[in-house]
Amino acid sequence: SCFEYSRKKEFCKESDKCVATDYFTKSKLSLLNWLKKNHKKYDVSYLWLRIFYAYGLYQRKESLIPYLINNLKKNKKINIKNPHTTLDFINVEDVSKYFLKAIKIKCNSGIYNVGSGKGIKLIKILKIIEQKLNIKTSFINDKYENENNMMIFTANTSKSKKVFKIGKQINIEEGITKIIYAN
């Protein structure tokens, strides 16, 4: 997953250095390093797909988009800790296209970012959902942070798009609409 990247202020490239900050990233990076060192020895190739913020139908209810939809429908107050944080959301249907292509094509072993390649502010996602549901909410944020200190965490997808040739992806508005009308 994209949590392997330690820098969160720009586009993340596959060549960026990653630093383990917890057991989760340490485990993942240990496995990746083992693959890099041993894949030739065992005559296997590997594709390390770094998935950014996957969303879609049947996502856990505590995730951002289902949380916003459910609370808006119930007329509950919304609290987004860092509303100006910019993240790279990719629909799970597009993620599955990457996995299917990874199985079918022959390409160089390595790391490939799986994201939309476009960042969107969390507050913008709230506005899209409000518009789709035709509901205006009272947005609260107890600890509003300075917009300049917000995280920007977006995938550089040029390598992945060139190798996997996925084509047009589901944009965030289309994806949110699918979720709303499936519920």
mmCIF file of C-alpha atoms in Angstrom:
data_model
loop_
_atom_site.group_PDB
_atom_site.id
_atom_site.type_symbol
_atom_site.label_atom_id
_atom_site.label_comp_id
_atom_site.label_asym_id
_atom_site.label_seq_id
_atom_site.Cartn_x
_atom_site.Cartn_y
_atom_site.Cartn_z
ATOM 1 C CA SER A 1 0.000 0.000 0.000
ATOM 2 C CA CYS A 2 1.011 3.616 -0.315
ATOM 3 C CA PHE A 3 1.768 3.758 3.420
ATOM 4 C CA GLU A 4 5.242 2.490 2.576
ATOM 5 C CA TYR A 5 6.096 5.979 1.322
ATOM 6 C CA SER A 6 7.417 8.219 4.054
ATOM 7 C CA ARG A 7 7.183 11.573 2.252
ATOM 8 C CA LYS A 8 3.678 12.908 2.004
ATOM 9 C CA LYS A 9 4.011 16.335 0.428
ATOM 10 C CA GLU A 10 4.182 15.526 -3.280
ATOM 11 C CA PHE A 11 3.716 12.902 -5.960
ATOM 12 C CA CYS A 12 5.145 9.567 -4.825
ATOM 13 C CA LYS A 13 7.368 7.797 -7.345
ATOM 14 C CA GLU A 14 8.251 4.127 -7.271
ATOM 15 C CA SER A 15 11.914 5.089 -6.916
ATOM 16 C CA ASP A 16 11.293 7.120 -3.741
ATOM 17 C CA LYS A 17 12.992 5.857 -0.609
ATOM 18 C CA CYS A 18 10.660 4.222 1.880
ATOM 19 C CA VAL A 19 11.207 4.130 5.614
ATOM 20 C CA ALA A 20 9.479 1.714 7.975
ATOM 21 C CA THR A 21 7.636 3.723 10.609
ATOM 22 C CA ASP A 22 5.642 0.903 12.237
ATOM 23 C CA TYR A 23 5.310 -2.886 12.227
ATOM 24 C CA PHE A 24 3.001 -2.795 9.218
ATOM 25 C CA THR A 25 5.407 -0.929 6.932
ATOM 26 C CA LYS A 26 8.404 -2.769 8.360
ATOM 27 C CA SER A 27 6.800 -6.115 7.470
ATOM 28 C CA LYS A 28 5.903 -4.991 3.976
ATOM 29 C CA LEU A 29 9.288 -3.488 3.232
ATOM 30 C CA SER A 30 11.054 -6.584 4.619
ATOM 31 C CA LEU A 31 9.064 -8.779 2.253
ATOM 32 C CA LEU A 32 9.771 -6.448 -0.673
ATOM 33 C CA ASN A 33 13.495 -6.451 0.076
ATOM 34 C CA TRP A 34 13.481 -10.252 0.236
ATOM 35 C CA LEU A 35 11.739 -10.398 -3.155
ATOM 36 C CA LYS A 36 14.224 -7.974 -4.692
ATOM 37 C CA LYS A 37 17.168 -10.021 -3.431
ATOM 38 C CA ASN A 38 15.811 -13.482 -4.218
ATOM 39 C CA HIS A 39 13.488 -13.365 -7.234
ATOM 40 C CA LYS A 40 16.266 -14.178 -9.707
ATOM 41 C CA LYS A 41 17.620 -16.962 -7.508
ATOM 42 C CA TYR A 42 14.205 -18.664 -7.614
ATOM 43 C CA ASP A 43 13.579 -17.698 -11.253
ATOM 44 C CA VAL A 44 10.366 -15.791 -10.554
ATOM 45 C CA SER A 45 9.286 -12.302 -11.398
ATOM 46 C CA TYR A 46 7.380 -10.070 -9.038
ATOM 47 C CA LEU A 47 5.086 -7.075 -9.340
ATOM 48 C CA TRP A 48 4.745 -4.964 -6.201
ATOM 49 C CA LEU A 49 1.549 -2.962 -6.624
ATOM 50 C CA ARG A 50 1.403 0.006 -4.253
ATOM 51 C CA ILE A 51 -2.261 0.812 -3.930
ATOM 52 C CA PHE A 52 -3.265 4.305 -2.891
ATOM 53 C CA TYR A 53 -6.670 5.125 -1.371
ATOM 54 C CA ALA A 54 -8.958 2.413 -2.769
ATOM 55 C CA TYR A 55 -12.671 2.990 -2.321
ATOM 56 C CA GLY A 56 -15.878 1.475 -3.642
ATOM 57 C CA LEU A 57 -18.850 -0.720 -2.911
ATOM 58 C CA TYR A 58 -18.697 -2.823 0.275
ATOM 59 C CA GLN A 59 -15.905 -0.731 1.748
ATOM 60 C CA ARG A 60 -15.748 -0.764 5.530
ATOM 61 C CA LYS A 61 -18.208 1.702 7.025
ATOM 62 C CA GLU A 62 -15.530 3.596 8.985
ATOM 63 C CA SER A 63 -13.676 4.640 5.813
ATOM 64 C CA LEU A 64 -14.079 8.244 4.725
ATOM 65 C CA ILE A 65 -16.593 7.967 1.875
ATOM 66 C CA PRO A 66 -19.018 5.518 3.568
ATOM 67 C CA TYR A 67 -18.691 7.541 6.794
ATOM 68 C CA LEU A 68 -19.644 10.759 4.987
ATOM 69 C CA ILE A 69 -22.538 9.180 3.066
ATOM 70 C CA ASN A 70 -24.009 7.457 6.136
ATOM 71 C CA ASN A 71 -23.705 10.497 8.399
ATOM 72 C CA LEU A 72 -25.187 12.825 5.796
ATOM 73 C CA LYS A 73 -28.147 10.480 5.250
ATOM 74 C CA LYS A 74 -28.712 10.367 9.030
ATOM 75 C CA ASN A 75 -28.321 14.150 9.315
ATOM 76 C CA LYS A 76 -25.372 13.751 11.693
ATOM 77 C CA LYS A 77 -22.563 16.234 12.030
ATOM 78 C CA ILE A 78 -19.453 15.562 9.977
ATOM 79 C CA ASN A 79 -15.975 15.819 11.448
ATOM 80 C CA ILE A 80 -12.990 15.675 9.121
ATOM 81 C CA LYS A 81 -9.759 16.134 11.050
ATOM 82 C CA ASN A 82 -7.747 17.538 8.140
ATOM 83 C CA PRO A 83 -10.204 18.776 5.495
ATOM 84 C CA HIS A 84 -7.509 20.201 3.217
ATOM 85 C CA THR A 85 -5.489 16.996 3.099
ATOM 86 C CA THR A 86 -5.161 15.919 -0.524
ATOM 87 C CA LEU A 87 -5.229 12.176 -1.225
ATOM 88 C CA ASP A 88 -5.235 9.969 -4.303
ATOM 89 C CA PHE A 89 -8.439 7.927 -4.427
ATOM 90 C CA ILE A 90 -8.826 5.033 -6.859
ATOM 91 C CA ASN A 91 -11.968 2.992 -7.332
ATOM 92 C CA VAL A 92 -11.651 -0.669 -6.383
ATOM 93 C CA GLU A 93 -12.929 -1.647 -9.852
ATOM 94 C CA ASP A 94 -9.861 0.065 -11.344
ATOM 95 C CA VAL A 95 -7.592 -1.617 -8.797
ATOM 96 C CA SER A 96 -8.955 -4.975 -9.949
ATOM 97 C CA LYS A 97 -8.069 -4.058 -13.563
ATOM 98 C CA TYR A 98 -4.451 -3.580 -12.503
ATOM 99 C CA PHE A 99 -4.395 -6.992 -10.824
ATOM 100 C CA LEU A 100 -5.941 -8.702 -13.851
ATOM 101 C CA LYS A 101 -3.436 -7.048 -16.175
ATOM 102 C CA ALA A 102 -0.575 -7.955 -13.828
ATOM 103 C CA ILE A 103 -1.547 -11.612 -14.158
ATOM 104 C CA LYS A 104 -1.878 -11.479 -17.948
ATOM 105 C CA ILE A 105 1.029 -9.352 -19.174
ATOM 106 C CA LYS A 106 4.741 -9.921 -19.132
ATOM 107 C CA CYS A 107 6.668 -6.975 -17.741
ATOM 108 C CA ASN A 108 9.725 -6.172 -15.688
ATOM 109 C CA SER A 109 9.739 -7.096 -12.029
ATOM 110 C CA GLY A 110 9.373 -4.100 -9.774
ATOM 111 C CA ILE A 111 7.209 -1.630 -7.947
ATOM 112 C CA TYR A 112 4.174 -0.036 -9.616
ATOM 113 C CA ASN A 113 1.950 2.682 -8.143
ATOM 114 C CA VAL A 114 -1.775 2.038 -8.406
ATOM 115 C CA GLY A 115 -3.730 5.268 -8.025
ATOM 116 C CA SER A 116 -5.644 7.796 -10.062
ATOM 117 C CA GLY A 117 -2.628 10.085 -10.260
ATOM 118 C CA LYS A 118 -4.874 12.946 -9.125
ATOM 119 C CA GLY A 119 -5.222 14.339 -5.656
ATOM 120 C CA ILE A 120 -8.489 15.559 -4.198
ATOM 121 C CA LYS A 121 -9.047 17.454 -0.963
ATOM 122 C CA LEU A 122 -11.176 15.657 1.616
ATOM 123 C CA ILE A 123 -13.453 18.691 1.913
ATOM 124 C CA LYS A 124 -14.117 18.409 -1.851
ATOM 125 C CA ILE A 125 -15.247 14.795 -1.381
ATOM 126 C CA LEU A 126 -17.703 16.010 1.263
ATOM 127 C CA LYS A 127 -18.999 18.666 -1.163
ATOM 128 C CA ILE A 128 -19.451 16.056 -3.937
ATOM 129 C CA ILE A 129 -21.443 13.785 -1.627
ATOM 130 C CA GLU A 130 -23.556 16.699 -0.362
ATOM 131 C CA GLN A 131 -24.358 17.639 -3.957
ATOM 132 C CA LYS A 132 -25.195 14.042 -4.975
ATOM 133 C CA LEU A 133 -27.470 13.580 -1.955
ATOM 134 C CA ASN A 134 -28.818 17.129 -2.173
ATOM 135 C CA ILE A 135 -28.051 17.570 1.524
ATOM 136 C CA LYS A 136 -26.168 20.389 3.212
ATOM 137 C CA THR A 137 -24.454 19.507 6.453
ATOM 138 C CA SER A 138 -22.870 21.337 9.277
ATOM 139 C CA PHE A 139 -19.229 20.469 8.977
ATOM 140 C CA ILE A 140 -17.207 20.599 12.170
ATOM 141 C CA ASN A 141 -13.539 20.341 12.837
ATOM 142 C CA ASP A 142 -12.387 20.696 16.404
ATOM 143 C CA LYS A 143 -8.710 21.020 15.490
ATOM 144 C CA TYR A 144 -8.647 22.848 12.183
ATOM 145 C CA GLU A 145 -5.107 22.909 10.906
ATOM 146 C CA ASN A 146 -3.392 25.453 8.730
ATOM 147 C CA GLU A 147 -3.973 24.685 5.046
ATOM 148 C CA ASN A 148 -0.213 24.908 4.430
ATOM 149 C CA ASN A 149 0.461 22.006 6.822
ATOM 150 C CA MET A 150 -1.895 19.562 5.123
ATOM 151 C CA MET A 151 -0.671 16.281 3.709
ATOM 152 C CA ILE A 152 -0.541 15.875 -0.066
ATOM 153 C CA PHE A 153 -0.284 12.204 -0.916
ATOM 154 C CA THR A 154 -0.657 11.410 -4.599
ATOM 155 C CA ALA A 155 0.704 8.649 -6.811
ATOM 156 C CA ASN A 156 2.947 9.302 -9.752
ATOM 157 C CA THR A 157 1.302 6.757 -12.061
ATOM 158 C CA SER A 158 3.247 7.372 -15.266
ATOM 159 C CA LYS A 159 5.136 4.053 -15.009
ATOM 160 C CA SER A 160 2.005 2.021 -14.191
ATOM 161 C CA LYS A 161 -0.098 3.597 -16.912
ATOM 162 C CA LYS A 162 2.599 2.969 -19.493
ATOM 163 C CA VAL A 163 3.041 -0.703 -18.509
ATOM 164 C CA PHE A 164 -0.546 -1.729 -17.682
ATOM 165 C CA LYS A 165 -2.483 0.452 -20.172
ATOM 166 C CA ILE A 166 -5.649 0.375 -18.078
ATOM 167 C CA GLY A 167 -7.383 3.150 -19.980
ATOM 168 C CA LYS A 168 -10.014 5.470 -18.576
ATOM 169 C CA GLN A 169 -10.515 5.122 -14.860
ATOM 170 C CA ILE A 170 -13.654 5.771 -12.836
ATOM 171 C CA ASN A 171 -13.442 9.353 -11.596
ATOM 172 C CA ILE A 172 -14.289 10.173 -7.999
ATOM 173 C CA GLU A 173 -17.730 11.617 -8.834
ATOM 174 C CA GLU A 174 -18.737 8.508 -10.806
ATOM 175 C CA GLY A 175 -17.445 6.250 -8.035
ATOM 176 C CA ILE A 176 -19.306 8.113 -5.319
ATOM 177 C CA THR A 177 -22.515 8.009 -7.381
ATOM 178 C CA LYS A 178 -22.203 4.208 -7.704
ATOM 179 C CA ILE A 179 -21.833 3.863 -3.937
ATOM 180 C CA ILE A 180 -24.777 6.138 -3.154
ATOM 181 C CA TYR A 181 -27.189 4.409 -5.523
ATOM 182 C CA ALA A 182 -26.103 0.901 -4.464
ATOM 183 C CA ASN A 183 -27.155 1.582 -0.859
#
